[in-house]
Tab-separated table of C-alpha atoms and ligand atoms in Angstrom:
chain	number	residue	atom	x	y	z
A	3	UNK	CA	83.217	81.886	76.842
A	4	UNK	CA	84.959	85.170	77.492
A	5	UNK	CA	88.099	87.329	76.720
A	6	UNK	CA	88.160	90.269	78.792
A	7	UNK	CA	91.252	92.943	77.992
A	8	UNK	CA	91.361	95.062	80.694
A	9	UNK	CA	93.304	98.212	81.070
A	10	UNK	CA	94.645	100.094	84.292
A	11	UNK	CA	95.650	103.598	84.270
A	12	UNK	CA	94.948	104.999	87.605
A	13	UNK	CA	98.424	106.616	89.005
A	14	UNK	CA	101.705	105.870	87.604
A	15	UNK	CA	101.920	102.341	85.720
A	16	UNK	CA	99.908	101.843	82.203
A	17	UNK	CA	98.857	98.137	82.507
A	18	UNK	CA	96.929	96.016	80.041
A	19	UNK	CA	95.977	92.386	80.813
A	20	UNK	CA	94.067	89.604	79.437
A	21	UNK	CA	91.707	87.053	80.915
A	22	UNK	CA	90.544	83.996	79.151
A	23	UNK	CA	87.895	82.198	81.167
A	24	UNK	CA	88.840	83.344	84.078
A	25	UNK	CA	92.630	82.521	83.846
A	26	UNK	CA	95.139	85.854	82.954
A	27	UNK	CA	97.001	84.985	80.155
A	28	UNK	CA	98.640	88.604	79.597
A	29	UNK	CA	99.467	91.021	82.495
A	30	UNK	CA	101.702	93.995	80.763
A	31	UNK	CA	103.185	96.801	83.072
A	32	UNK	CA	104.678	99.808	81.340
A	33	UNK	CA	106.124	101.327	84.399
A	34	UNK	CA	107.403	105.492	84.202
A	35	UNK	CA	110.209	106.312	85.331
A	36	UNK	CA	109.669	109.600	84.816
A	37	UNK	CA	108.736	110.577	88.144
A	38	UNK	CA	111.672	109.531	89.690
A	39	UNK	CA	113.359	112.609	88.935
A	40	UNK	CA	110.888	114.510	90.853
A	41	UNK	CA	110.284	112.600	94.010
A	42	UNK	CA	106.704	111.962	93.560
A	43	UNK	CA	104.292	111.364	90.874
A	44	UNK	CA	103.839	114.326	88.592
A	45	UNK	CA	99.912	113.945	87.297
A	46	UNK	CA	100.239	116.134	84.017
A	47	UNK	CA	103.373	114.069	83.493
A	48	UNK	CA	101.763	110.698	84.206
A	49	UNK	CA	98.671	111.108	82.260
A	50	UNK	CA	100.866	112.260	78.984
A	51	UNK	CA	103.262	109.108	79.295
A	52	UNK	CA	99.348	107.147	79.698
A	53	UNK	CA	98.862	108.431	76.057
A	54	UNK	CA	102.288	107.144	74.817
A	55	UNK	CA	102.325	103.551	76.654
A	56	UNK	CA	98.455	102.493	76.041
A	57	UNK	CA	98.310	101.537	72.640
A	58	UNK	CA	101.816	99.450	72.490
A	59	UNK	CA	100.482	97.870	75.956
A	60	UNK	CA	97.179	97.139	74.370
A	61	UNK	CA	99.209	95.085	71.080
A	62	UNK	CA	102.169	93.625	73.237
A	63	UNK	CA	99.033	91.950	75.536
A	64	UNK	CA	97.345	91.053	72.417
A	65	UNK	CA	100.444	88.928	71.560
A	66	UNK	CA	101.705	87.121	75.008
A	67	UNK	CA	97.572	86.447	74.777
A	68	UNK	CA	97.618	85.152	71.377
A	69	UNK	CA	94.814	86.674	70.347
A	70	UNK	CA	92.956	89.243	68.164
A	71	UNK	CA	91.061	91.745	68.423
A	72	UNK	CA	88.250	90.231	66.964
A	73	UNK	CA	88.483	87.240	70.068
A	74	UNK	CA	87.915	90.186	72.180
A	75	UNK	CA	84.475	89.869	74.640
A	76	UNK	CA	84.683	92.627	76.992
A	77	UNK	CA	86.575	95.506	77.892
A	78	UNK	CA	87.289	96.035	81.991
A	79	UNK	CA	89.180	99.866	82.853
A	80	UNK	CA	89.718	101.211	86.330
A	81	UNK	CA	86.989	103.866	86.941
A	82	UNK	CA	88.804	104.925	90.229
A	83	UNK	CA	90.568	106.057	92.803
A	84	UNK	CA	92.990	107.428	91.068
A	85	UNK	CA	94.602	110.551	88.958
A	86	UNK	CA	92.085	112.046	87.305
A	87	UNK	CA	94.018	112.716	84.163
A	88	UNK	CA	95.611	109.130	84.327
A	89	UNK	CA	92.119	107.573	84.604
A	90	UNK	CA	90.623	109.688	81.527
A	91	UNK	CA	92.963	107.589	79.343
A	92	UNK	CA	92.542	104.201	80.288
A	93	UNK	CA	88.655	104.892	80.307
A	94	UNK	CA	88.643	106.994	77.188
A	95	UNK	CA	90.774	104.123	75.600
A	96	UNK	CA	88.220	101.641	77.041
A	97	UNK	CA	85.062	103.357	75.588
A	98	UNK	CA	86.678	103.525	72.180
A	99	UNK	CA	87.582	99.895	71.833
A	100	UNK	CA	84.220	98.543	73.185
A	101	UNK	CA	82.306	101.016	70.758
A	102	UNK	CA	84.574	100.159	67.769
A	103	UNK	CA	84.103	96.314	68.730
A	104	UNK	CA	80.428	96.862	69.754
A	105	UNK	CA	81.249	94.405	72.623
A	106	UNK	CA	80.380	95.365	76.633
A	107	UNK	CA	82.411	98.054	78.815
A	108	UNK	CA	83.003	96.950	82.685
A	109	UNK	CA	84.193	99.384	85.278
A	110	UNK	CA	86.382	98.126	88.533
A	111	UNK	CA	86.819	99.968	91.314
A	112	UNK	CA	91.054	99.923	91.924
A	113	UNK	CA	90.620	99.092	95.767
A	114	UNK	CA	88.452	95.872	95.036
A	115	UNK	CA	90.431	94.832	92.246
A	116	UNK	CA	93.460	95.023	94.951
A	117	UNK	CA	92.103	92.298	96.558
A	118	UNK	CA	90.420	90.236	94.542
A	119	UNK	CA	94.248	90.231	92.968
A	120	UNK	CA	93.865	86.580	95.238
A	121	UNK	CA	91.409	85.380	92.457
A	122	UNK	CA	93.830	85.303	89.907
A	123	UNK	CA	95.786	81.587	91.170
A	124	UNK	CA	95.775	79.157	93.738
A	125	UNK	CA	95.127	79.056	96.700
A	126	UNK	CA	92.128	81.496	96.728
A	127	UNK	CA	91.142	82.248	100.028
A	128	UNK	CA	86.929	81.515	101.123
A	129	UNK	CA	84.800	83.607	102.325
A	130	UNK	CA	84.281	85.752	104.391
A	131	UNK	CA	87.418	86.747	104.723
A	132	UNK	CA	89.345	89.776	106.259
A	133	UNK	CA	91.803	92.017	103.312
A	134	UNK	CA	94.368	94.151	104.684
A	135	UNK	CA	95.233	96.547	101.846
A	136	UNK	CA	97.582	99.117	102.118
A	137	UNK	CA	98.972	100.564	99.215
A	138	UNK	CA	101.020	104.239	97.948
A	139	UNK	CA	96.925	105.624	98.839
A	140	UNK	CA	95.630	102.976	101.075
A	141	UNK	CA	95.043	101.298	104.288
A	142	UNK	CA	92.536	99.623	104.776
A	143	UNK	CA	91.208	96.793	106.573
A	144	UNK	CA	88.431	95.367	104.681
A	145	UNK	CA	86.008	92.533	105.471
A	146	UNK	CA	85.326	90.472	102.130
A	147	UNK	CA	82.036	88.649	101.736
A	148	UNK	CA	81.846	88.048	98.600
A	149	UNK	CA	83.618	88.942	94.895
A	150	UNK	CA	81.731	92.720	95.369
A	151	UNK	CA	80.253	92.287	98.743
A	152	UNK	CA	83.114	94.452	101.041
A	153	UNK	CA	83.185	96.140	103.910
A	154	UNK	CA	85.865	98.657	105.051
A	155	UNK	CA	86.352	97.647	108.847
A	156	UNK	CA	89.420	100.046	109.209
A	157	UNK	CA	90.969	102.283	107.603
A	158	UNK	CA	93.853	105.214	107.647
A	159	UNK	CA	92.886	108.601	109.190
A	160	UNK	CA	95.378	110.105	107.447
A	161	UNK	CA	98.297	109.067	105.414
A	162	UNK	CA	98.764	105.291	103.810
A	163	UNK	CA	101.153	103.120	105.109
A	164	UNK	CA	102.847	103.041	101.512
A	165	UNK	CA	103.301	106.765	101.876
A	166	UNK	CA	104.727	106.283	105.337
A	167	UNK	CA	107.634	103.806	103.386
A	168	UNK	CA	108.153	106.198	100.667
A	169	UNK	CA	108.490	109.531	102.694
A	170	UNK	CA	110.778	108.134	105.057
A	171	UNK	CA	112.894	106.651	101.609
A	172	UNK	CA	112.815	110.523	101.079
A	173	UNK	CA	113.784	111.690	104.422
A	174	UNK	CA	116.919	109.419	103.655
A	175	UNK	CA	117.788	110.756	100.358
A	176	UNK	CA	116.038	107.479	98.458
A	177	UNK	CA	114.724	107.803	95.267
A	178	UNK	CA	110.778	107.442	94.519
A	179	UNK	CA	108.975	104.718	94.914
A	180	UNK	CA	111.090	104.374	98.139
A	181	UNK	CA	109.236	101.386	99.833
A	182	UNK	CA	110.935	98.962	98.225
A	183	UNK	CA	114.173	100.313	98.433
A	184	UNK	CA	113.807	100.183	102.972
A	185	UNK	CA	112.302	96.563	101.707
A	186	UNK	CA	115.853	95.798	100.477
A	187	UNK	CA	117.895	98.156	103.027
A	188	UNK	CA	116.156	96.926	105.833
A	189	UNK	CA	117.073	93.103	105.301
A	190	UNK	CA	120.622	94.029	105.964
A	191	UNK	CA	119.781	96.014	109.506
A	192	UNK	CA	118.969	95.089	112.709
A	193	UNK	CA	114.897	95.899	113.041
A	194	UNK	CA	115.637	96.847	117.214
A	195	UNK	CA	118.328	99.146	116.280
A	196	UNK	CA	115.724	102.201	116.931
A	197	UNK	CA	112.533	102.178	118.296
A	198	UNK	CA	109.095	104.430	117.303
A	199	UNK	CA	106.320	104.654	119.556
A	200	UNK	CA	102.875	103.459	118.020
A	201	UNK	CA	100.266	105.427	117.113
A	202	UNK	CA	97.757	104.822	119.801
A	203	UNK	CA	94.374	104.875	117.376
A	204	UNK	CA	91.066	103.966	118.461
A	205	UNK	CA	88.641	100.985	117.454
A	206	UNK	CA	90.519	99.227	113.277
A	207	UNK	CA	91.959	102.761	112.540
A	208	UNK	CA	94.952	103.725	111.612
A	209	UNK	CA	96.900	107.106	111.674
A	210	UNK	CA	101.132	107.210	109.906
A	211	UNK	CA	101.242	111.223	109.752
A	212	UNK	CA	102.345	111.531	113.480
A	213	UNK	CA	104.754	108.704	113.148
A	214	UNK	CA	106.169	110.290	109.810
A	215	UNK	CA	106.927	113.283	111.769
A	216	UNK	CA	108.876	110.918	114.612
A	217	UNK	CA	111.034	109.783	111.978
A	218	UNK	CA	111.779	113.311	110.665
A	219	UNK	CA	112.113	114.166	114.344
A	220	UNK	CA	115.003	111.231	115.255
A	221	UNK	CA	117.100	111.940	112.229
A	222	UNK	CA	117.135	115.455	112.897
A	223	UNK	CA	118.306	114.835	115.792
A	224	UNK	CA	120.449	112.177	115.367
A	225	UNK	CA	122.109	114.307	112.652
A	226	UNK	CA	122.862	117.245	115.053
A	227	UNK	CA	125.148	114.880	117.137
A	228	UNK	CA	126.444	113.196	113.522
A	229	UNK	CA	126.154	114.605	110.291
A	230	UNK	CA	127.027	111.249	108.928
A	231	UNK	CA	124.199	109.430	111.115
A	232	UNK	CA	122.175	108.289	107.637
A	233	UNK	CA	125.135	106.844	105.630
A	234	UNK	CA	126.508	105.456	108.446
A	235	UNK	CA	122.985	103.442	110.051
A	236	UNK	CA	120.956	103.543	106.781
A	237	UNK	CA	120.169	99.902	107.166
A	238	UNK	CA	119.823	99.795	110.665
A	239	UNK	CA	116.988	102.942	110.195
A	240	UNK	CA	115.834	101.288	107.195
A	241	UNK	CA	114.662	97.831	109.397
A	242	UNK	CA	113.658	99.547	112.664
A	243	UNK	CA	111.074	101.584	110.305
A	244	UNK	CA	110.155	98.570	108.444
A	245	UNK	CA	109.491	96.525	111.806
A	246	UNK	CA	107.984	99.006	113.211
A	247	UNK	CA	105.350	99.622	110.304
A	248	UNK	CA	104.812	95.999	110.075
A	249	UNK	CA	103.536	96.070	113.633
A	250	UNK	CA	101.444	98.635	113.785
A	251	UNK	CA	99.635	96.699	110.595
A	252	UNK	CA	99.951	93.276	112.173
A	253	UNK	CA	98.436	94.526	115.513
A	254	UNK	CA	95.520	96.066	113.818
A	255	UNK	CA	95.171	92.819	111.676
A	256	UNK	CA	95.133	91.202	114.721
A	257	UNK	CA	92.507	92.586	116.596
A	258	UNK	CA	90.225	92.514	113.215
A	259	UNK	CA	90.241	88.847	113.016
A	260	UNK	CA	89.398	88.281	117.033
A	261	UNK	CA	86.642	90.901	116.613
A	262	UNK	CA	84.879	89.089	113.914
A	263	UNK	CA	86.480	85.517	114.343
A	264	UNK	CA	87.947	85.344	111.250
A	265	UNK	CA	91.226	83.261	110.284
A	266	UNK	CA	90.792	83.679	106.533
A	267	UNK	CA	93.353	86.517	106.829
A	268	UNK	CA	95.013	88.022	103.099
A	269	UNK	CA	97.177	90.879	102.337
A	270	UNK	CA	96.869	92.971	98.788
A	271	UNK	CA	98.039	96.031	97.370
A	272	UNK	CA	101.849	97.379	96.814
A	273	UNK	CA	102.827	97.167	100.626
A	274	UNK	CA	102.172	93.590	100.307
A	275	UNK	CA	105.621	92.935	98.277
A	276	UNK	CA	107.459	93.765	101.502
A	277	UNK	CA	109.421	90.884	103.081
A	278	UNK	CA	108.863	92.271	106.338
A	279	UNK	CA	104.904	92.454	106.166
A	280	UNK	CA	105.077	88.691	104.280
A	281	UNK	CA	107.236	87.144	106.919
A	282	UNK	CA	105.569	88.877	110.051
A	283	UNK	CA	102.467	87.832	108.557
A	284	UNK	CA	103.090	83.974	108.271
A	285	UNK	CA	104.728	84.328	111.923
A	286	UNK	CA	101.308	85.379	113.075
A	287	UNK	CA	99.653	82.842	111.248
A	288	UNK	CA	101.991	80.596	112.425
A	289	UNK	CA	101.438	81.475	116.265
A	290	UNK	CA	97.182	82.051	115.528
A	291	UNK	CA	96.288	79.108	113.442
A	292	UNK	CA	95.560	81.426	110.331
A	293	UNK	CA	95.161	80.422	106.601
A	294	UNK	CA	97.113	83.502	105.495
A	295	UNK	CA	96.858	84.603	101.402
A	296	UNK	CA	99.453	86.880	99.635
A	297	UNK	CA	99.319	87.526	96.170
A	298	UNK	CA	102.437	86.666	93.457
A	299	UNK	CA	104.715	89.902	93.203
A	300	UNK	CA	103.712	90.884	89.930
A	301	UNK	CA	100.003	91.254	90.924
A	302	UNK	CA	100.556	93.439	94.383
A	303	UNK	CA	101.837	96.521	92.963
A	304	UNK	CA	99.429	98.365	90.377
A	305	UNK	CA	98.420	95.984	87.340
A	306	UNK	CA	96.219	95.035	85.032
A	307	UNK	CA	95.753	91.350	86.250
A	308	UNK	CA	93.818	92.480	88.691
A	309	UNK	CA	91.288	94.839	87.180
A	310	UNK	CA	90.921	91.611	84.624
A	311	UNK	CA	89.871	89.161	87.144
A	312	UNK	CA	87.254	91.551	89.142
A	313	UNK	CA	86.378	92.172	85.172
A	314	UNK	CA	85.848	88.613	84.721
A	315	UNK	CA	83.356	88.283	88.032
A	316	UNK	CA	81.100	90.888	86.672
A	317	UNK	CA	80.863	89.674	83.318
A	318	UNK	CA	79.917	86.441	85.075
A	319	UNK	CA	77.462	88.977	86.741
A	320	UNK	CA	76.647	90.473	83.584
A	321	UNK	CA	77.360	94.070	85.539
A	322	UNK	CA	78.188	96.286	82.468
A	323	UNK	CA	78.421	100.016	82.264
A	324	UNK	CA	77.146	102.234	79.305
A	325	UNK	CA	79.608	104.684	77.045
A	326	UNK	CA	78.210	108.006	79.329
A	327	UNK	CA	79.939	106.351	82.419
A	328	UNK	CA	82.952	108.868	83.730
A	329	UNK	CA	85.889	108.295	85.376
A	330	UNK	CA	85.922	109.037	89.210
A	331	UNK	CA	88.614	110.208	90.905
A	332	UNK	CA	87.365	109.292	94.198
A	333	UNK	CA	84.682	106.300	94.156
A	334	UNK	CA	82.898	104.961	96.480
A	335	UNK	CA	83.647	101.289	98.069
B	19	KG4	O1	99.289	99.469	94.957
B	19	KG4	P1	100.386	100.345	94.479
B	19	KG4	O2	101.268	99.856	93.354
B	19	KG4	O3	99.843	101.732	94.003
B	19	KG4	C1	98.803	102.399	94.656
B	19	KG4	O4	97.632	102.040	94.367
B	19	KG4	O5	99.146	103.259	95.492
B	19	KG4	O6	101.284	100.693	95.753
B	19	KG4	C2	102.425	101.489	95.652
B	19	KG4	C3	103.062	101.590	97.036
B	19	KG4	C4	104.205	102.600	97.093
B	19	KG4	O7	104.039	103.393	98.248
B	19	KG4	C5	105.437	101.707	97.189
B	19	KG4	O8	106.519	102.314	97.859
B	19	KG4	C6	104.890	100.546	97.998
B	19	KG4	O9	103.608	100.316	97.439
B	19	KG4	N1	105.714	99.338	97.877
B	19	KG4	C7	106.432	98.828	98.902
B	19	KG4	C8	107.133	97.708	98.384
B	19	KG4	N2	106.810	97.575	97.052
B	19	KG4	C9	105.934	98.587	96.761
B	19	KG4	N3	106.525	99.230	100.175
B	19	KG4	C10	107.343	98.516	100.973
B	19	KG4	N4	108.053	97.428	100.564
B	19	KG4	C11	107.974	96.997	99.291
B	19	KG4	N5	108.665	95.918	98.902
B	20	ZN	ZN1	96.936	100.300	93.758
């Protein structure tokens, strides 16, 4: 028997969630907008608006839960990646309510909790099978043995591919978080319109900083001959982008699964809402004979759900943490 709240608070959303036996019953996201008048998430900003949003998350969960406190049997909190500041609240938070309730404290690494996102409903994929997760931080390509049993195959040399969607949004005057913004843009274009070479990275690697700078390099460009090139192709630039991001992650995915002969093949973190990743990747599936897993919407982007699940596996596990754990910004796999 177990009721596990769990609380995430690692960059920009304050999420609380609830999982009773192993089935998530609450999954509140108090999303700040805050930031959106800056570009890019403001830390100091994001770790005060933490403070506000935690204990109204914590009581609105309590109530699409329908239950008390007093039903609670563990608390799970990010531990990291993250903001530092942003983290110190959810685990501060954390600490408090297990001490108070004198019941256990679990920490979740963000990344795993990503992907073990396809725990939460049906169908769950088996192992071993291969994660691509690429979120606003991330890309990585991670070989999944078991619930904690990962290994990163691949991963980003330097930017994420969700920073790749949301500094192009910028280069075209979109507001933050931009990637869903091309997401919706880019269904109206033409993904050929423009084409941008791909990064040429050894071995399950990836690289997006060179092919940011391509982007910033075509518009220019393009805006020399036509000041009104943007307005007047934004959906066109929008898809050819997309397509072209989608590709480089697909190709990558691609050779993963033939190197270790895996069709178990799932997608997790934020980049996974995008229609162009979901449809490319059931094309490939289509064409390869994978078993392809993507998780629902609300559980992709940055939620609580997700840190309540991997919550729920290690208090199956009985793999608790003591009150002098601290948060870590940057944690290992
Ligand atoms: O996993 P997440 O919510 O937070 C991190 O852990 O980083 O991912 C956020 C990232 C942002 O870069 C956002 O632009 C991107 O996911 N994202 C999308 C879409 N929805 C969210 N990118 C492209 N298309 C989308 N539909
Ligand atoms: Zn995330």
């Amino acid at each position: 028997m177990s009721v596990i709240l769990a609380i995430e608070s690692s960059c920009d959303d304050t999420s609380v969630a609830i999982c009773n036996n192993g089935k998530i019953t609450a999954n509140v996201i108090a999303n700040q907008t805050i930031h959106q008048n800056y570009g890019g998430v403001i830390p100091e900003l994001a770790s005060r608006v933490h403070q506000q949003n935690i204990v109204p998350a914590v009581q609105q969960a309590l109530i699409d839960a329908k239950v008390t406190k007093q039903d609670i049997t563990a608390v799970a909190f990010t531990r990291g990646p993250g903001l530092l500041g942003s983290l110190l609240v959810g685990v501060s938070f954390a600490k408090s309510f297990a001490l108070a309730l004198n019941i256990p404290l679990i920490s979740v690494n963000h990344m795993h909790a990503h992907i073990l996102a396809h725990f939460i409903d049906d169908p769950k994929p088996a192992f071993p099978f291969l994660c691509l997760t690429v979120s606003g931080g991330h890309t990585q390509i991670v070989l999944v043995r078991d619930y904690f049993d990962m290994e990163i195959v691949g991963e980003t040399l330097d930017d994420a591919a969700g920073e790749a969607f949301d500094k192009t949004a910028k280069l075209l005057a979109l507001p933050y978080p931009g990637g869903p913004l091309i997401d919706k843009h880019a269904k109206l274009g033409n993904p050929l319109a423009f084409k941008f070479a791909e990064p040429q990275i050894p071995e399950l690697n990836f690289s997006f900083s060179g092919f940011k700078t391509s982007i910033l390099y075509f518009i220019r460009k393009q805006e020399k001959e036509n000041p009104n090139f943007i307005a007047e192709h934004l959906d066109d630039i929008c898809a050819s982008v997309q397509h072209s991001i989608v590709q480089i992650l697909l190709n990558k995915l691609k050779k993963a699964a033939k190197q270790y002969g895996i069709k178990e093949i799932a997608i997790a973190g934020g980049v996974s809402a995008n229609s162009g990743l979901r449809n490319g990747l059931q094309q490939t599936a289509d064409e390869l004979g994978w078993k392809v897993y993507v998780p629902a919407f609300q559980y992709c982007t940055d939620n609580a759900g997700m840190i309540a699940i991997a919550g729920y596996h290690k208090f199956l596990a009985k793999d608790f943490v003591g009150q002098e754990v601290s948060p870590m910004a940057r944690m290992e796999f």
